[in-house]
CSV table of C-alpha atoms in Angstrom, one decimal:
chain,number,residue,atom,x,y,z
A,1,MET,CA,141.4,-6.6,91.8
A,2,ALA,CA,138.9,-9.1,90.5
A,3,LEU,CA,135.8,-6.7,90.5
A,4,ILE,CA,136.0,-3.3,88.8
A,5,VAL,CA,133.3,-0.6,88.8
A,6,TYR,CA,133.2,1.9,86.1
A,7,GLY,CA,131.3,5.1,86.8
A,8,GLY,CA,131.4,8.4,88.6
A,9,SER,CA,131.3,8.2,92.4
A,10,VAL,CA,128.5,10.8,92.9
A,11,SER,CA,126.1,8.9,90.5
A,12,PRO,CA,123.1,7.4,92.7
A,13,PHE,CA,123.4,4.2,90.5
A,14,VAL,CA,127.1,3.8,90.9
A,15,ARG,CA,126.6,4.4,94.8
A,16,LYS,CA,124.0,1.9,94.9
A,17,VAL,CA,126.4,-0.7,93.4
A,18,ARG,CA,129.1,0.4,95.9
A,19,VAL,CA,126.8,0.2,99.0
A,20,VAL,CA,125.9,-3.5,98.0
A,21,LEU,CA,129.7,-4.3,97.6
A,22,ALA,CA,130.3,-2.7,101.0
A,23,GLU,CA,127.4,-4.6,102.6
A,24,LYS,CA,128.9,-7.9,100.9
A,25,GLY,CA,132.4,-7.0,102.2
A,26,ALA,CA,133.6,-7.6,98.7
A,27,ALA,CA,136.9,-5.9,97.5
A,28,TYR,CA,136.7,-3.8,94.2
A,29,SER,CA,138.3,-1.0,92.5
A,30,LEU,CA,136.5,2.1,91.0
A,31,GLU,CA,137.4,3.5,87.6
A,32,GLN,CA,136.1,7.0,87.2
A,33,VAL,CA,134.0,7.3,84.2
A,34,SER,CA,131.9,10.2,83.1
A,35,PRO,CA,128.6,9.6,81.4
A,36,PHE,CA,129.1,13.0,79.7
A,37,LYS,CA,132.5,12.3,78.3
A,38,PRO,CA,133.0,8.5,78.5
A,39,PRO,CA,136.1,6.7,76.9
A,40,PRO,CA,135.7,6.1,73.1
A,41,ASP,CA,135.3,2.5,73.8
A,42,PHE,CA,132.9,2.7,76.7
A,43,ARG,CA,129.9,1.8,74.4
A,44,ALA,CA,131.3,-1.6,73.8
A,45,ILE,CA,130.6,-2.4,77.5
A,46,SER,CA,127.7,-0.1,78.0
A,47,PRO,CA,125.4,-0.2,74.9
A,48,LEU,CA,123.1,2.7,76.5
A,49,GLY,CA,126.2,4.6,77.3
A,50,ARG,CA,125.1,4.8,81.1
A,51,ILE,CA,127.1,4.0,84.4
A,52,PRO,CA,127.8,1.9,86.2
A,53,VAL,CA,129.3,-1.1,84.4
A,54,LEU,CA,130.8,-3.9,86.5
A,55,ARG,CA,133.7,-6.2,85.1
A,56,ASP,CA,134.5,-9.4,87.0
A,57,THR,CA,138.0,-10.4,85.8
A,58,ASP,CA,137.5,-13.8,87.6
A,59,MET,CA,135.0,-14.7,84.7
A,60,PRO,CA,135.9,-15.4,81.0
A,61,GLU,CA,135.0,-12.8,78.6
A,62,PRO,CA,132.3,-11.4,78.1
A,63,ASN,CA,132.6,-10.5,81.8
A,64,THR,CA,131.0,-7.0,81.9
A,65,LEU,CA,127.6,-6.1,83.1
A,66,PRO,CA,125.8,-2.6,82.7
A,67,ASP,CA,123.0,-1.4,84.7
A,68,SER,CA,122.9,-1.1,88.4
A,69,SER,CA,120.1,-3.5,89.0
A,70,VAL,CA,121.5,-6.2,86.9
A,71,ILE,CA,125.0,-5.7,88.7
A,72,CYS,CA,123.3,-5.9,92.1
A,73,ASP,CA,121.4,-9.0,91.3
A,74,TYR,CA,124.7,-10.6,90.1
A,75,LEU,CA,126.5,-9.5,93.3
A,76,GLU,CA,123.7,-11.2,95.3
A,77,ARG,CA,124.2,-14.3,93.7
A,78,LYS,CA,128.0,-14.2,93.8
A,79,PHE,CA,128.1,-13.1,97.4
A,80,PRO,CA,124.8,-14.6,98.9
A,81,ASN,CA,125.8,-13.3,102.5
A,82,PRO,CA,124.4,-11.3,104.0
A,83,PRO,CA,121.5,-11.4,101.9
A,84,LEU,CA,120.1,-8.3,100.4
A,85,TYR,CA,117.1,-9.7,98.6
A,86,PRO,CA,114.1,-11.4,100.7
A,87,SER,CA,113.8,-15.0,100.3
A,88,ASP,CA,109.9,-15.0,100.6
A,89,PRO,CA,108.6,-14.4,97.0
A,90,MET,CA,106.1,-11.6,98.0
A,91,SER,CA,108.8,-9.6,100.0
A,92,ARG,CA,111.4,-10.1,97.3
A,93,ALA,CA,108.9,-8.7,94.8
A,94,ARG,CA,108.0,-5.8,97.0
A,95,ALA,CA,111.8,-5.2,97.4
A,96,LEU,CA,112.1,-5.1,93.6
A,97,TRP,CA,109.1,-2.6,93.4
A,98,TYR,CA,110.8,-0.1,95.7
A,99,GLU,CA,114.1,-0.6,93.7
A,100,GLU,CA,112.1,0.2,90.5
A,101,TYR,CA,110.4,3.3,92.1
A,102,ALA,CA,113.7,4.7,93.2
A,103,ASP,CA,115.4,4.0,90.0
A,104,SER,CA,112.6,5.5,87.9
A,105,ILE,CA,110.4,8.3,89.2
A,106,LEU,CA,112.6,9.2,92.2
A,107,ALA,CA,115.8,9.3,89.9
A,108,GLN,CA,114.0,11.2,87.2
A,109,THR,CA,112.8,13.9,89.5
A,110,ILE,CA,115.9,14.5,91.9
A,111,GLY,CA,118.2,13.9,89.2
A,112,PRO,CA,117.3,16.5,86.3
A,113,GLY,CA,115.2,18.7,88.9
A,114,LEU,CA,117.8,19.2,91.6
A,115,PHE,CA,121.1,17.4,91.5
A,116,PHE,CA,121.9,18.4,87.9
A,117,GLU,CA,120.9,21.9,88.3
A,118,ARG,CA,122.8,22.5,91.7
A,119,VAL,CA,125.8,20.2,91.3
A,120,VAL,CA,126.4,19.0,87.8
A,121,LYS,CA,125.8,22.4,86.2
A,122,LYS,CA,128.4,23.9,88.5
A,123,MET,CA,130.9,21.3,87.3
A,124,MET,CA,130.2,22.4,83.9
A,125,ARG,CA,130.3,26.1,84.8
A,126,ALA,CA,126.9,26.6,83.6
A,127,GLU,CA,124.0,28.5,85.4
A,128,THR,CA,121.7,26.8,87.7
A,129,ASP,CA,117.9,27.0,86.9
A,130,GLU,CA,116.6,27.7,90.4
A,131,ALA,CA,112.9,28.0,89.2
A,132,LEU,CA,113.1,24.4,88.0
A,133,CYS,CA,114.6,23.4,91.4
A,134,GLN,CA,111.7,25.2,93.4
A,135,LYS,CA,109.2,23.6,91.0
A,136,THR,CA,110.7,20.1,91.7
A,137,LEU,CA,110.6,20.8,95.6
A,138,THR,CA,107.1,22.3,95.7
A,139,GLU,CA,105.3,20.4,93.0
A,140,LYS,CA,107.2,17.3,91.8
A,141,LEU,CA,108.5,15.8,94.8
A,142,PRO,CA,105.9,16.2,97.4
A,143,PRO,CA,103.6,13.3,95.9
A,144,LEU,CA,106.6,11.1,95.8
A,145,PHE,CA,107.6,11.8,99.4
A,146,ASP,CA,104.1,11.3,100.5
A,147,TYR,CA,104.1,7.8,99.0
A,148,LEU,CA,107.4,6.9,100.9
A,149,GLU,CA,106.2,8.3,104.2
A,150,LYS,CA,103.2,6.1,104.0
A,151,GLU,CA,105.2,3.1,102.9
A,152,ILE,CA,108.0,3.4,105.5
A,153,ALA,CA,105.4,4.1,108.3
A,154,ASP,CA,106.8,3.0,111.6
A,155,ARG,CA,109.3,0.4,110.0
A,156,GLN,CA,113.0,0.5,110.1
A,157,TYR,CA,113.2,-0.7,106.6
A,158,PHE,CA,110.9,-0.8,103.5
A,159,VAL,CA,110.6,-4.6,103.4
A,160,GLY,CA,110.4,-6.9,106.5
A,161,ASN,CA,112.8,-6.6,109.3
A,162,ALA,CA,116.1,-6.3,107.3
A,163,PHE,CA,118.1,-4.0,105.3
A,164,SER,CA,117.4,-4.8,101.6
A,165,ILE,CA,118.0,-3.8,98.1
A,166,ALA,CA,114.8,-1.6,98.6
A,167,ASP,CA,116.7,0.5,101.2
A,168,VAL,CA,119.9,0.6,99.0
A,169,ALA,CA,118.0,2.1,96.0
A,170,VAL,CA,115.8,4.6,98.0
A,171,GLY,CA,118.7,5.5,100.2
A,172,THR,CA,121.1,6.3,97.4
A,173,MET,CA,118.6,8.7,95.6
A,174,LEU,CA,118.3,10.6,99.0
A,175,VAL,CA,121.9,11.1,99.1
A,176,ASN,CA,121.7,13.1,95.9
A,177,PHE,CA,118.8,15.0,97.3
A,178,ASP,CA,121.2,15.8,100.2
A,179,HIS,CA,124.1,16.6,98.0
A,180,ALA,CA,121.8,19.2,96.2
A,181,GLY,CA,121.5,21.0,99.5
A,182,GLU,CA,118.1,19.7,100.6
A,183,THR,CA,116.8,17.6,103.5
A,184,VAL,CA,113.5,15.9,104.0
A,185,ASP,CA,111.1,18.2,105.8
A,186,ALA,CA,110.7,16.5,109.2
A,187,ALA,CA,107.5,18.5,110.0
A,188,ARG,CA,105.8,17.3,106.9
A,189,TRP,CA,107.4,13.7,106.4
A,190,PRO,CA,108.6,12.8,109.9
A,191,LYS,CA,108.9,9.1,109.2
A,192,LEU,CA,110.7,9.6,105.9
A,193,GLY,CA,113.1,12.0,107.5
A,194,ALA,CA,114.0,9.8,110.3
A,195,TYR,CA,114.5,7.0,107.9
A,196,MET,CA,116.9,9.0,105.7
A,197,LYS,CA,118.9,10.1,108.7
A,198,ARG,CA,119.1,6.4,109.9
A,199,ILE,CA,120.0,4.9,106.6
A,200,HIS,CA,122.7,7.5,105.8
A,201,GLU,CA,124.3,6.7,109.2
A,202,ARG,CA,124.7,3.1,108.2
A,203,ALA,CA,128.5,2.3,107.5
A,204,SER,CA,128.1,1.3,103.9
A,205,PHE,CA,126.4,4.7,103.2
A,206,LYS,CA,128.2,7.0,105.6
A,207,ALA,CA,131.6,6.1,104.1
A,208,LEU,CA,130.6,6.9,100.7
A,209,ILE,CA,128.8,10.0,101.7
A,210,ASP,CA,131.9,11.2,103.7
A,211,GLU,CA,134.1,10.5,100.6
A,212,GLU,CA,131.8,12.5,98.2
A,213,ARG,CA,130.7,15.3,100.3
A,214,PRO,CA,133.9,17.5,99.9
A,215,PHE,CA,134.0,17.2,96.3
A,216,VAL,CA,130.3,18.1,95.9
A,217,GLN,CA,130.6,20.9,98.5
A,218,ARG,CA,133.5,22.4,96.5
A,219,PHE,CA,131.3,22.7,93.4
A,220,ARG,CA,128.2,23.8,95.2
A,221,ALA,CA,130.1,26.6,96.7
A,222,ALA,CA,131.5,27.8,93.4
């Protein structure tokens, strides 16, 4: 397989790359790598020690790329159809902004405040800090969801009339929110709730969610 993705399947950043690959119809293999116990030589291809990393064996060495945003941009240029980045300069910039919003504040809130506590800690056989989870749900996430509710409004997608990297980035973070046993409150954020349901039913997302769910639920039930 020419393309190899290194990383754990329940990582939102690994899923982000896998959704893009699915949308492009590009074949690849996934090699499971835990960021907590990576192989000894992993830093050689991921200087920050993070997942995912992409290797393109069709290219001469160095042929690896760390960072999900870098990888997705590379895949867009390698496989231009269907496009996942708008061609209009302003629309493209807006899509990159939503990607950054998801990759930064949304990831930093859902990740440590919910997914790590309720899923990753179960894998590590550690005790969940449910007080932290409740603080995340009641104090930290509401302003972020308020913003996303306002931005999605009555649109199908965050930018223009087409599925884009913005939807990939926001959608993958909301998968981990779901994996942590939560759903968007449809009474408070009806537009965001409908968007989450719609995006997660898209084939590229649904296949991965269905793959991950039994694994996640096994640990959450422990």
